[in-house]
PDB file of C-alpha atoms in Angstrom:
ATOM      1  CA  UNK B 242      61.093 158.611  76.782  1.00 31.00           C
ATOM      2  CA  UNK B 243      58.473 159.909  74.989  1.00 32.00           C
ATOM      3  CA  UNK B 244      55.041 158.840  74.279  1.00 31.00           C
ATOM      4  CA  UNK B 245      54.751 158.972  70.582  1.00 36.00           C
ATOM      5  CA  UNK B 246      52.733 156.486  68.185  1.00 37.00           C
ATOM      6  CA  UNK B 247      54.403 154.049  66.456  1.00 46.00           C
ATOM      7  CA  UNK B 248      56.122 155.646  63.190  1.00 56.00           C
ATOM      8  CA  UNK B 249      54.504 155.477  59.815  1.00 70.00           C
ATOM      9  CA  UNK B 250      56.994 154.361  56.589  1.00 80.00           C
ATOM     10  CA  UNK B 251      56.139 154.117  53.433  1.00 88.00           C
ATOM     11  CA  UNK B 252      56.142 150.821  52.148  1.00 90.00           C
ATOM     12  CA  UNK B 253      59.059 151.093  49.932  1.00 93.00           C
ATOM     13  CA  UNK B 254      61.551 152.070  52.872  1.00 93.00           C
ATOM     14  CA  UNK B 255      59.667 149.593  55.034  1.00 93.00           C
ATOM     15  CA  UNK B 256      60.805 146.785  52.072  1.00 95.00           C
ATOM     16  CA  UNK B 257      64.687 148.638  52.061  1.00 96.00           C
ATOM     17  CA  UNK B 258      64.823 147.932  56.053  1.00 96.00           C
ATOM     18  CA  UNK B 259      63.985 144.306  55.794  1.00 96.00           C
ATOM     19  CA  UNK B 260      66.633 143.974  52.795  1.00 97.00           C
ATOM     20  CA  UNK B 261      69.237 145.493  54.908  1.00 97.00           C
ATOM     21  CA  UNK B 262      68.759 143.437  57.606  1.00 97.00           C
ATOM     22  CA  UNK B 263      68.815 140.338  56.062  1.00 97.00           C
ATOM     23  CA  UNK B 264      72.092 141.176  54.232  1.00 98.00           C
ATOM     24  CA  UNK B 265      73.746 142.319  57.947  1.00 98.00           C
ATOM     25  CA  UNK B 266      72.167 139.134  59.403  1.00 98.00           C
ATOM     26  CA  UNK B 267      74.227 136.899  56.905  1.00 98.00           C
ATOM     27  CA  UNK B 268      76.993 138.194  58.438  1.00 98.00           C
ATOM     28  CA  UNK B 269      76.197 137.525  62.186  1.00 98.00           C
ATOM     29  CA  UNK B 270      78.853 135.313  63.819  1.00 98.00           C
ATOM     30  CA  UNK B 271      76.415 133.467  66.755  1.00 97.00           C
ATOM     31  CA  UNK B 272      79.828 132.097  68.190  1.00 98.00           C
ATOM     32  CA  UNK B 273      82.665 132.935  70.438  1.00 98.00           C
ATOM     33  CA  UNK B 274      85.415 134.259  68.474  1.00 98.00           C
ATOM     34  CA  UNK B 275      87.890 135.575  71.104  1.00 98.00           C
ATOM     35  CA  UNK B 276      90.150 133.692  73.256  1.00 97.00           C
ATOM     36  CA  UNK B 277      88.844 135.576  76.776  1.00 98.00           C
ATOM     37  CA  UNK B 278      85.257 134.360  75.847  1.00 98.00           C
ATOM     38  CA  UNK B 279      86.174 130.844  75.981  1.00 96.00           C
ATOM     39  CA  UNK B 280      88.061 131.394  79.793  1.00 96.00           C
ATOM     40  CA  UNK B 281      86.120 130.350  82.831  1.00 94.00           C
ATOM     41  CA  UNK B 282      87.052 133.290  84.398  1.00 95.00           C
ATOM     42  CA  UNK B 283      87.378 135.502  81.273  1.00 98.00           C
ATOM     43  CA  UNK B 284      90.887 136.224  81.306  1.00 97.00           C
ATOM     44  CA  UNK B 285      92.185 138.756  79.162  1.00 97.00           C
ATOM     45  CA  UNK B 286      88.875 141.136  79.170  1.00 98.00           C
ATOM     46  CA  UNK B 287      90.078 143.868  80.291  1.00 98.00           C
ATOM     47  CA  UNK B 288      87.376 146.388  78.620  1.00 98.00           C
ATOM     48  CA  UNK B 289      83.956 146.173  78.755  1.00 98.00           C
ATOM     49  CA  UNK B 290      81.490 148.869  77.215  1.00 98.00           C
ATOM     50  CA  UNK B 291      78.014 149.472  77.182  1.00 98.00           C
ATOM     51  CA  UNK B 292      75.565 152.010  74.994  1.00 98.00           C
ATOM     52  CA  UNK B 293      72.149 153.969  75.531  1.00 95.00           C
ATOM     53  CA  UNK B 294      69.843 156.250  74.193  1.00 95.00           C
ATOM     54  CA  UNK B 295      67.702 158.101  76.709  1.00 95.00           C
ATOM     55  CA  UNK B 296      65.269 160.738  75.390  1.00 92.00           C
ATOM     56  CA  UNK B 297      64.193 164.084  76.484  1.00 93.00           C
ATOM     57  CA  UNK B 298      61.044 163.622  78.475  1.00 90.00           C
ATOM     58  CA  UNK B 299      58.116 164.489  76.046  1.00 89.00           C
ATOM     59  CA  UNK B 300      59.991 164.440  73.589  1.00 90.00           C
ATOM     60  CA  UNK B 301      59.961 162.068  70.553  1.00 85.00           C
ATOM     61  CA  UNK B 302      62.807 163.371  68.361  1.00 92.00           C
ATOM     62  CA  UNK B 303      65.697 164.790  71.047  1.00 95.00           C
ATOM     63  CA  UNK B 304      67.524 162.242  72.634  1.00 96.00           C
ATOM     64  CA  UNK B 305      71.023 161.294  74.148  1.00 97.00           C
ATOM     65  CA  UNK B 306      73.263 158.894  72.828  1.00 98.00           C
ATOM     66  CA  UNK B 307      75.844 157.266  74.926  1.00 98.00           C
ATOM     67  CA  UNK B 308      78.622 154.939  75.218  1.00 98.00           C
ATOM     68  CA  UNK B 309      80.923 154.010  78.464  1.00 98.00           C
ATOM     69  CA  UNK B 310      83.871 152.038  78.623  1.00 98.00           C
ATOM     70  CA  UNK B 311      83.947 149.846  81.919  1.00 98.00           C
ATOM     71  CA  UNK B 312      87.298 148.508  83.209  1.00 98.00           C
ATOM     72  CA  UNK B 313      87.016 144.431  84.199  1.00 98.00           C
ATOM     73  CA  UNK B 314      86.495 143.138  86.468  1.00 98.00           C
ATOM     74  CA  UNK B 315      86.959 146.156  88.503  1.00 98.00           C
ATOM     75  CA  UNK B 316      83.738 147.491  86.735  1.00 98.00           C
ATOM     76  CA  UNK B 317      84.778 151.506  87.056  1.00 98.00           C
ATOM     77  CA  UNK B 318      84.459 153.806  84.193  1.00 98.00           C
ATOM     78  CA  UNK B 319      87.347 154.678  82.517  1.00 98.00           C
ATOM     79  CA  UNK B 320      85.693 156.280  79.471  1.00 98.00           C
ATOM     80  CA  UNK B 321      82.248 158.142  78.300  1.00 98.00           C
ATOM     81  CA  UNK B 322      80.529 160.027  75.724  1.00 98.00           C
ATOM     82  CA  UNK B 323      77.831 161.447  75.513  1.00 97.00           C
ATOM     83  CA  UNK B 324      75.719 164.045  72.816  1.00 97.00           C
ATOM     84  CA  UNK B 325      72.917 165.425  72.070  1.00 97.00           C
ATOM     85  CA  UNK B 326      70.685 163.619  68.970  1.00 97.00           C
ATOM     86  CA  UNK B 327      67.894 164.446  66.583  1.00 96.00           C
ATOM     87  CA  UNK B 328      66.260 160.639  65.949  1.00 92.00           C
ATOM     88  CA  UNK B 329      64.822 161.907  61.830  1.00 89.00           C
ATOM     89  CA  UNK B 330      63.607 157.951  61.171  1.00 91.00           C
ATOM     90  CA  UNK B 331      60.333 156.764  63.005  1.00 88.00           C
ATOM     91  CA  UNK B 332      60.004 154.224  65.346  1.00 88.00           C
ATOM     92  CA  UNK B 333      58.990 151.323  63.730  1.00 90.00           C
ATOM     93  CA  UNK B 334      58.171 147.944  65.698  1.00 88.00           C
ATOM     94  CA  UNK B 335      61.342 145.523  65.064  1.00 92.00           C
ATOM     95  CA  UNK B 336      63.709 148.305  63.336  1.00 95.00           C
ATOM     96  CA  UNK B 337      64.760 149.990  66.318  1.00 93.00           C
ATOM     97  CA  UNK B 338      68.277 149.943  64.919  1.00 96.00           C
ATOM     98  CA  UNK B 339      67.543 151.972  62.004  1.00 96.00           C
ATOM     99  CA  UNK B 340      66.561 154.733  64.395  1.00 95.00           C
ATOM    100  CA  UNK B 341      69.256 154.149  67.106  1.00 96.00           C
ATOM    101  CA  UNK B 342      71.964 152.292  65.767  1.00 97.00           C
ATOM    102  CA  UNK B 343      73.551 155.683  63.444  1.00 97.00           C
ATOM    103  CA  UNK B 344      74.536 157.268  65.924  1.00 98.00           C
ATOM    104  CA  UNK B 345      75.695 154.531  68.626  1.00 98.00           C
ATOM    105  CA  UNK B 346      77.997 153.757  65.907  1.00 98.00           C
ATOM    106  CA  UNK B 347      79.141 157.035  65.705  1.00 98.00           C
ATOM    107  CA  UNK B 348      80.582 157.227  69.092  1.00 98.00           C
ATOM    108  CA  UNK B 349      82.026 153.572  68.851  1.00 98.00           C
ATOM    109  CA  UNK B 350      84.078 155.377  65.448  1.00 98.00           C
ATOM    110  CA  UNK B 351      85.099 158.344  67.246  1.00 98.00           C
ATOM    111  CA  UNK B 352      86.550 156.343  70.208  1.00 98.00           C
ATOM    112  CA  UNK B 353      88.221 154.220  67.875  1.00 98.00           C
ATOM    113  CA  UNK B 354      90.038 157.441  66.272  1.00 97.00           C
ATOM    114  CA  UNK B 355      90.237 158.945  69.322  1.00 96.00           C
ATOM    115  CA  UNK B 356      91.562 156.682  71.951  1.00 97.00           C
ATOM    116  CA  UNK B 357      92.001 153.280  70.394  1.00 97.00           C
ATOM    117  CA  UNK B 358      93.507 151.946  73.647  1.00 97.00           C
ATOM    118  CA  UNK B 359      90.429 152.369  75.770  1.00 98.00           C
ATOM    119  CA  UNK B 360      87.804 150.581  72.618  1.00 98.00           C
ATOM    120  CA  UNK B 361      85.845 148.166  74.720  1.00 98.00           C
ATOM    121  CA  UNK B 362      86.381 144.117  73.772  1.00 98.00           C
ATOM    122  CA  UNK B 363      82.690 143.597  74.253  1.00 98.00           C
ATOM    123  CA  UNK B 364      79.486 145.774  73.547  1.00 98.00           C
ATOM    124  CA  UNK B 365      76.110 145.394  76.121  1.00 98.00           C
ATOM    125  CA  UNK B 366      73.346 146.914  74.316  1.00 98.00           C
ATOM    126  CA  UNK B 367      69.608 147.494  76.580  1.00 95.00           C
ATOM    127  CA  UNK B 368      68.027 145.471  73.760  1.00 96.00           C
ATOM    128  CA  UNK B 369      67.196 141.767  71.912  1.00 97.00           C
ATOM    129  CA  UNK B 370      69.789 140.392  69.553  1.00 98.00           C
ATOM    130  CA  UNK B 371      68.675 136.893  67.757  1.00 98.00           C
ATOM    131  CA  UNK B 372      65.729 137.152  70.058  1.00 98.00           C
ATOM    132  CA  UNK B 373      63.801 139.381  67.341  1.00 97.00           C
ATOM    133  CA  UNK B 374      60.969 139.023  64.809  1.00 94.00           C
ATOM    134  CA  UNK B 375      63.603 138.742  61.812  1.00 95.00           C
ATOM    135  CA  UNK B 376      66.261 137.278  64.065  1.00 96.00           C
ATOM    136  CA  UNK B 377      68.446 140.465  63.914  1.00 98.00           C
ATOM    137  CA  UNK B 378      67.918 142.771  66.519  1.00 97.00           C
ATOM    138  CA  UNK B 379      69.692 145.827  67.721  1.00 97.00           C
ATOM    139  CA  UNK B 380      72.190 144.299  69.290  1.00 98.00           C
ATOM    140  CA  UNK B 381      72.808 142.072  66.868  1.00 98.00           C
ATOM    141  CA  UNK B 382      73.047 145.456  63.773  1.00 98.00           C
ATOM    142  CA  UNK B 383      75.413 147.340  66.528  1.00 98.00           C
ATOM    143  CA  UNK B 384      77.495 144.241  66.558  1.00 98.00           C
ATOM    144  CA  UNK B 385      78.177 143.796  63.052  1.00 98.00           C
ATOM    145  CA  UNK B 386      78.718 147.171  62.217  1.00 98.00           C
ATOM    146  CA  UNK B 387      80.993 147.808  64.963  1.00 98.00           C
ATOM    147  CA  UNK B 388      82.741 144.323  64.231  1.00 98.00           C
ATOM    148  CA  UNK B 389      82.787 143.883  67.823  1.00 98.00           C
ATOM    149  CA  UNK B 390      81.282 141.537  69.865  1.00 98.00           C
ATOM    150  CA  UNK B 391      78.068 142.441  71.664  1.00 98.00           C
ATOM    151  CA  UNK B 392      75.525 141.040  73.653  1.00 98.00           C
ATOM    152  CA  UNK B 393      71.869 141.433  73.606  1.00 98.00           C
ATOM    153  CA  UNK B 394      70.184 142.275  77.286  1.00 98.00           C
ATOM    154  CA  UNK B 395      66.333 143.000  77.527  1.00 97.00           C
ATOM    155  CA  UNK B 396      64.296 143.760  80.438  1.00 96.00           C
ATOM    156  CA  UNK B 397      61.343 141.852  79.381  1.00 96.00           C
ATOM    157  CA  UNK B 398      60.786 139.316  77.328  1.00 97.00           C
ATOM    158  CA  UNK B 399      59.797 140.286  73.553  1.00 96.00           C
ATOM    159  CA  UNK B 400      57.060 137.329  72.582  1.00 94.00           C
ATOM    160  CA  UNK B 401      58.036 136.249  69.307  1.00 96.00           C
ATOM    161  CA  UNK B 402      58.724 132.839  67.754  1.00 96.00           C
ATOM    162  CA  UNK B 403      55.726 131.082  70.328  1.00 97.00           C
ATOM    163  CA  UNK B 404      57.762 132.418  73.335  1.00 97.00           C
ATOM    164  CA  UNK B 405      54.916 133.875  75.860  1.00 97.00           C
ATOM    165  CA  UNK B 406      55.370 135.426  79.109  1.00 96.00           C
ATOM    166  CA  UNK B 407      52.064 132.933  80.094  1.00 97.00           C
ATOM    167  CA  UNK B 408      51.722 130.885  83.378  1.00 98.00           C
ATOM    168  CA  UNK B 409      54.541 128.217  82.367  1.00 97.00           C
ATOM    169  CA  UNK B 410      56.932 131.250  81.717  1.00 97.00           C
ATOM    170  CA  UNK B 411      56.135 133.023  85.375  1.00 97.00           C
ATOM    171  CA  UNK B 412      56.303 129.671  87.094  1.00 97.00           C
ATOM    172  CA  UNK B 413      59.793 129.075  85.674  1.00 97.00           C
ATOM    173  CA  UNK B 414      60.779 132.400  86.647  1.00 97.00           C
ATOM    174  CA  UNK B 415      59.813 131.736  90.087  1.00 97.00           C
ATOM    175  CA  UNK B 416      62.303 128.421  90.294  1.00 97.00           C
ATOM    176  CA  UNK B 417      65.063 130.884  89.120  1.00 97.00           C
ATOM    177  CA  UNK B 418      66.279 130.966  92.794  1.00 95.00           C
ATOM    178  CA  UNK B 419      70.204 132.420  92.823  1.00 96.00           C
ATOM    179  CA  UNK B 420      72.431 134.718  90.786  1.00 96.00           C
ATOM    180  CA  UNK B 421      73.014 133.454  87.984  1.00 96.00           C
ATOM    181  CA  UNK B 422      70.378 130.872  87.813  1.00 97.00           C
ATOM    182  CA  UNK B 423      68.806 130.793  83.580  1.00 98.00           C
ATOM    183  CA  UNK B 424      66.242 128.921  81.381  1.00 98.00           C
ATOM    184  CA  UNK B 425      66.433 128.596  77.718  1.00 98.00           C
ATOM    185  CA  UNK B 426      64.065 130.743  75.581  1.00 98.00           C
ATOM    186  CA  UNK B 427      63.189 127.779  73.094  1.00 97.00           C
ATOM    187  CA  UNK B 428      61.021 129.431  70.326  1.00 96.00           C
ATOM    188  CA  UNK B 429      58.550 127.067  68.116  1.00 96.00           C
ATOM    189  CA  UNK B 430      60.585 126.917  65.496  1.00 96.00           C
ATOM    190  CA  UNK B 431      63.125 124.185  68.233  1.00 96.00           C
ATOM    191  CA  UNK B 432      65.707 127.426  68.739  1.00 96.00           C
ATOM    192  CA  UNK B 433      67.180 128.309  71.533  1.00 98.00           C
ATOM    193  CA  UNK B 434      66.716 132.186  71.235  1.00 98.00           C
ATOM    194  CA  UNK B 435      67.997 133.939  74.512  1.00 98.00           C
ATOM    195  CA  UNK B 436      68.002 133.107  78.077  1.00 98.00           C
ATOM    196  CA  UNK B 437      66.178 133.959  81.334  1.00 98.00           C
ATOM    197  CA  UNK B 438      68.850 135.009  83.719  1.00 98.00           C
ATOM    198  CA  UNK B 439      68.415 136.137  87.506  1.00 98.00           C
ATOM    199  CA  UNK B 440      71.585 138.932  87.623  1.00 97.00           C
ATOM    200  CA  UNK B 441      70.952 139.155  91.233  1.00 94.00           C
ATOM    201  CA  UNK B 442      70.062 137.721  94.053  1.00 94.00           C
ATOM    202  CA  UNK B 443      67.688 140.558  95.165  1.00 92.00           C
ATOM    203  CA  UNK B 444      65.592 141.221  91.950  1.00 92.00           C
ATOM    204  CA  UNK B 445      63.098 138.360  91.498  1.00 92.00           C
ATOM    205  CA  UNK B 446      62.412 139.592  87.595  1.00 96.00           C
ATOM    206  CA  UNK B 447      65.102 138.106  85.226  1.00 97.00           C
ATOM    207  CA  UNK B 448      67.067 139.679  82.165  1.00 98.00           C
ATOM    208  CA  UNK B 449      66.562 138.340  78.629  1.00 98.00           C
ATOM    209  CA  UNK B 450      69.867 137.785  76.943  1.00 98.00           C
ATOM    210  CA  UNK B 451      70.756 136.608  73.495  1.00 98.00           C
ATOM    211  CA  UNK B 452      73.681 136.698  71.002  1.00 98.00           C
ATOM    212  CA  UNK B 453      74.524 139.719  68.982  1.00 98.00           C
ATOM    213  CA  UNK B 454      77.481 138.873  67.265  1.00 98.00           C
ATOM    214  CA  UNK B 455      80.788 137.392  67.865  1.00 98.00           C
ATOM    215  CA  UNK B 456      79.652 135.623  70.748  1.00 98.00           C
ATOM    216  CA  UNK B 457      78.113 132.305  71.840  1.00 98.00           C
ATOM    217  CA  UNK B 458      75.052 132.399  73.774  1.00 98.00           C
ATOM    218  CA  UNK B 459      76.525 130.448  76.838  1.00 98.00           C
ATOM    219  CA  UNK B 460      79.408 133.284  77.359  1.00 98.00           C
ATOM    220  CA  UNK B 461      76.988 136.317  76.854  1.00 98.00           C
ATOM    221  CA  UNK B 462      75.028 134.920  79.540  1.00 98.00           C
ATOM    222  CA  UNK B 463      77.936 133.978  81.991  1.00 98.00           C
ATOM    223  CA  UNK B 464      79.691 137.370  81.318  1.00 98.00           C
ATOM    224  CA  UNK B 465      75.984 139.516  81.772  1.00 98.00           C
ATOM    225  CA  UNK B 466      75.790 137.884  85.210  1.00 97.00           C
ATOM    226  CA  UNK B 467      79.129 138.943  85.875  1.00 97.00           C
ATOM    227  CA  UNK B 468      78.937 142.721  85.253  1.00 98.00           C
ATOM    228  CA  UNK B 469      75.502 143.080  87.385  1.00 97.00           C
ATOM    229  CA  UNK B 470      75.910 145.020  90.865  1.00 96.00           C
ATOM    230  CA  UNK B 471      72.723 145.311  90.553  1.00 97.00           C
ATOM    231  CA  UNK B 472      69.802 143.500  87.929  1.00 97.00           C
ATOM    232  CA  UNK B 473      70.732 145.891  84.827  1.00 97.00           C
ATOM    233  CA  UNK B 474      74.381 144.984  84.196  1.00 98.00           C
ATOM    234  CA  UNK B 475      77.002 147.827  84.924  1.00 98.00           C
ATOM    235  CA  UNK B 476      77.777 148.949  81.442  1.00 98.00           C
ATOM    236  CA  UNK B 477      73.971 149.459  80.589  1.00 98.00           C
ATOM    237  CA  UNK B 478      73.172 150.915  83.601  1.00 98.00           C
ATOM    238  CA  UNK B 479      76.166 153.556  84.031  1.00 98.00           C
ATOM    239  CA  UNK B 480      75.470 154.459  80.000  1.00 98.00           C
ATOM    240  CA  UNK B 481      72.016 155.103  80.919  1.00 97.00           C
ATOM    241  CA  UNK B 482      73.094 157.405  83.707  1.00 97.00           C
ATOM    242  CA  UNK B 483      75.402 159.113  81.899  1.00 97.00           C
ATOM    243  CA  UNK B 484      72.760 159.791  79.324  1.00 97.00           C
ATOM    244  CA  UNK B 485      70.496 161.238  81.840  1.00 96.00           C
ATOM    245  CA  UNK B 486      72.848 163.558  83.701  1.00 96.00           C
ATOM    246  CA  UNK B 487      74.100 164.963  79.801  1.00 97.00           C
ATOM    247  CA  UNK B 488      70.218 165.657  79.151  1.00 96.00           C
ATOM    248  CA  UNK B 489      69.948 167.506  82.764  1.00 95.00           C
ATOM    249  CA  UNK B 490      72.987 169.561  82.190  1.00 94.00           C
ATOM    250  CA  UNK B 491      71.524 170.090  78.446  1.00 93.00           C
ATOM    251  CA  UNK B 492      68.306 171.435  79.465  1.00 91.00           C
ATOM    252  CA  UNK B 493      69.948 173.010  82.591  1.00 90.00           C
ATOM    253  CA  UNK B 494      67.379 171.044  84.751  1.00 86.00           C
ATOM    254  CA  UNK B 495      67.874 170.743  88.366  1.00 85.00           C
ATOM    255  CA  UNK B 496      69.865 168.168  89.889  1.00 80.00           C
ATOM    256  CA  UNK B 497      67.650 164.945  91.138  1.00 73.00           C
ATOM    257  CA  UNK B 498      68.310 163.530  94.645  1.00 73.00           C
ATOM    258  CA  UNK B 499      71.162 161.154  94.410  1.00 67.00           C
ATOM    259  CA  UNK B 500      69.939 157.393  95.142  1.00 61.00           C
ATOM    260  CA  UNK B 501      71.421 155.445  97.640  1.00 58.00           C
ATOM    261  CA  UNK B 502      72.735 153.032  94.912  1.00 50.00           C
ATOM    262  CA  UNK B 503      74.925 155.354  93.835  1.00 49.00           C
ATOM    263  CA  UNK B 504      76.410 156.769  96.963  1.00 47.00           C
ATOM    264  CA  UNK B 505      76.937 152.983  98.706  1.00 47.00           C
ATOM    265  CA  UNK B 506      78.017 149.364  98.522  1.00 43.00           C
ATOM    266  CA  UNK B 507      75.341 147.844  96.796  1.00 43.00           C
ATOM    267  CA  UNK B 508      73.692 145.298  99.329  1.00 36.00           C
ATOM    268  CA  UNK B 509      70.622 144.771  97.214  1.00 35.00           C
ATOM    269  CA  UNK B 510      68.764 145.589  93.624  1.00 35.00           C
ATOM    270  CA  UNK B 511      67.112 148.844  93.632  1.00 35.00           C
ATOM    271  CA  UNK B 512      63.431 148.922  92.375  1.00 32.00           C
ATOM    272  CA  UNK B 513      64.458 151.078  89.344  1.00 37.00           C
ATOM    273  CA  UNK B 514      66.305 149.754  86.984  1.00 40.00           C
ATOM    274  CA  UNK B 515      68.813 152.368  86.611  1.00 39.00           C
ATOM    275  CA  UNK B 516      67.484 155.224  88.488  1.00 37.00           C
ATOM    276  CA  UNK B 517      65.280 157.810  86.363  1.00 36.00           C
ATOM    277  CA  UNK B 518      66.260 161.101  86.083  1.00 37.00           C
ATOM    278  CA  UNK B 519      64.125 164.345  85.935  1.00 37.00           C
ATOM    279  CA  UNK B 520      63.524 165.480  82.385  1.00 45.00           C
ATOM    280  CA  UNK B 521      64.243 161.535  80.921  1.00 47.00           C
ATOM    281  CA  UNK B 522      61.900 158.954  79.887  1.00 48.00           C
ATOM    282  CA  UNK B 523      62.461 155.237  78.684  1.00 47.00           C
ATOM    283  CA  UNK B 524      60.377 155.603  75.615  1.00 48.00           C
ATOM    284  CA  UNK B 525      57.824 152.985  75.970  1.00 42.00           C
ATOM    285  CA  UNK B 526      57.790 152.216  72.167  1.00 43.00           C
ATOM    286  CA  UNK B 527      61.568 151.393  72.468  1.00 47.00           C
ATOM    287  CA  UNK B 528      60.957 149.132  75.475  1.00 44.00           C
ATOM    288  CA  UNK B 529      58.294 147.071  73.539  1.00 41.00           C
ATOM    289  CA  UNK B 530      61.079 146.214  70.751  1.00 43.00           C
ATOM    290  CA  UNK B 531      63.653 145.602  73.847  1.00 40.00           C
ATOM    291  CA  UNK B 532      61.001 143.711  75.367  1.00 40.00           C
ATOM    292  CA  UNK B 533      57.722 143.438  73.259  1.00 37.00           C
ATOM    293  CA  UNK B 534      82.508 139.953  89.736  1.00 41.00           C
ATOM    294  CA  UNK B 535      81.225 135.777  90.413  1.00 40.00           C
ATOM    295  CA  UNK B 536      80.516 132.392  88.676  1.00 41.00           C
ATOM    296  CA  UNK B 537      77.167 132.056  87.680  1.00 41.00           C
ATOM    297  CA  UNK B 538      74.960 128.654  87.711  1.00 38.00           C
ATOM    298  CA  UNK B 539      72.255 127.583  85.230  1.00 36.00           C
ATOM    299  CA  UNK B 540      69.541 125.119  85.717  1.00 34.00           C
ATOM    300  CA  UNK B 541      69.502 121.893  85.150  1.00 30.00           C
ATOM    301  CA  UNK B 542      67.280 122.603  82.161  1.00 31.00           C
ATOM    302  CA  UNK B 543      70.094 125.319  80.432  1.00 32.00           C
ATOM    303  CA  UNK B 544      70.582 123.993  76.747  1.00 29.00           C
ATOM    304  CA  UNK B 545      71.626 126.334  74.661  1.00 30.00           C
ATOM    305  CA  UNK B 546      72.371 124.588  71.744  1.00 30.00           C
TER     306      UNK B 546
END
C-alpha cells in the first residue's frame, strides 16, 4: 500500500473514536458461542470467510475491499466480492477500523441480502483483535458489527501491554518446532492476549492470533492452523488475491507471472505472504496496527486462560 504519514484528527473526533470503541468493546463476546467451535474436529463449519483491503500502489486513498467465502474443510472458494474504495478517514495508529471496517461491513450486508446461504460461520480478518492498545482491534469492531464470529490473525506481533518482540520472544519462536506448535502472548497486565502459532511447517515466522468476538482464544487458534496451506491462512490469503487481481483489472495493468503456489500442490510456504501483485502495496502504516485440513499441537507452556 501506500506510503503516507500517519493521519492527523482533530482532537474531538480522536475523543469520538475512543468512545465508540469502548461502547463496541462492551459488547465483545471473548468465548465460543457456536456448537462447531467446541468440536475437535469442527463439525458443522461448513463456511469459512475471510476479508482484505489492498491499496492501489502509491496510493493512500484508492483501495480494494474484499471478502471470500471458503468452503470447509475443502478450503475452495465458493464466493467473492470485490470493489473499488475511496478510504475519506486517516490512518490513525490503533483505529484502523474506523478507516477499514465501513466498508468490509458493507460487503458482509450485501452477501447477507444477496445470498444468505453462502454467509460465512466465521470471519479471518489480516489484523489484531484483543491484542490492541484499547483491547478492541479490527477484528474484534468487524466482529461485533457483523455479529459473527471472527478471529484476529497478524503477521507480526503489535508490542503493546509489555509484550516485546526482544531476545526471550525470538528464542521462543525458535522452540516453535511443528504446525501448529503456539505460546501465549501474556501482556503485563497477567492477560493472555493472543498466541504465537507456527501455521506451517515450512515458515519459521509465526502468526499472532487473538479473539475477535464470539470465539474463545483456544478455537481461533486451532481453527487458524487448520485453514493454512501455506503460513497466511486460506481465507486471508485468497481475499488478498482477489483484491489484487480486481485492482489489476481496475487499472487495466498487466497480468503478473503466476507463482508456483498458485498453479501446484503446495509442498512448502512461499516467501511472500500472499504473493504481491503489480500495482498493490500492503500499506506499511496498516501493517504496524496489524503488527506494530490437521490437528494442531501447542506447547507445553499454552495457557490461555
Amino acid at each position: 500500500m501506500a506510503q503516507e504519514a500517519a493521519g492527523w484528527l482533530p482532537e474531538e473526533t480522536l475523543s469520538l473514536w475512543k468512545r465508540e470503541q469502548a461502547r463496541l468493546k462492551a459488547r465483545v463476546v471473548d468465548r465460543d458461542t457456536e456448537a462447531w467451535q467446541r468440536d475437535p474436529a469442527f463439525s458443522g463449519l461448513r463456511r469459512v470467510g475471510g476479508v482484505d483491503v489492498s491499496f492501489v500502489k502509491g496510493d493512500s486513498v484508492r483501495a480494494c475491499a474484499s471478502l471470500v467465502v471458503l468452503s470447509y474443510p475443502e478450503l475452495e472458494v465458493v464466493y467473492e466480492e470485490s470493489r473499488m474504495v475511496s478510504l475519506t478517514a486517516p490512518y490513525v495508529s490503533g483505529f484502523l477500523a474506523f478507516r477499514e471496517v465501513p466498508f468490509l461491513l458493507e460487503l458482509v450486508q450485501q452477501l447477507r441480502e444477496k445470498e444468505p446461504g453462502l454467509m460465512p460461520q466465521v470471519l479471518l480478518v489480516d489484523g489484531n483483535g484483543v491484542l490492541h492498545h484499547r483491547g478492541f482491534g479490527v477484528a474484534c469492531h468487524l466482529g461485533v458489527l457483523t455479529d459473527l464470529p471472527c478471529v484476529g490473525v497478524a503477521k507480526k506481533l503489535l508490542q503493546v501491554d509489555g509484550l516485546e518482540n526482544n531476545a526471550l520472544h525470538k528464542e521462543k519462536i525458535r522452540l516453535l518446532q511443528t504446525r501448529g506448535d503456539s505460546f501465549p502472548l501474556l501482556g503485563d497486565s497477567g492477560t493472555v492476549l493472543g498466541m504465537a502459532l507456527r501455521s506451517h511447517d515450512h515458515s519459521t515466522r509465526p502468526l499472532y492470533v487473538s479473539v475477535g468476538h464470539k470465539m474463545s482464544l483456544e478455537a481461533a487458534v486451532r481453527l487458524t492452523c487448520c485453514c493454512c496451506k501455506f503460513r497466511i491462512p486460506e481465507p486471508v490469503r485468497q481475499a488478498d488475491i482477489c483484491s489484487r487481481e480486481h485492482i489489476r483489472k481496475s487499472l487495466g495493468l498487466p497480468r503478473p507471472p503466476t507463482p508456483r503456489s498458485l498453479t501446484q500442490r503446495p509442498v512448502a510456504c512461499p516467501r511472500g505472504d500472499s504473493g504481491e501483485s503489480s500495482g498493490t502495496a500492503p500499506s506499511p502504516q496498516r501493517q504496524a496496527d496489524r503488527t506494530a485440513p490437521g490437528g494442531c499441537r501447542s506447547t507445553a507452556h499454552c495457557q490461555v486462560g
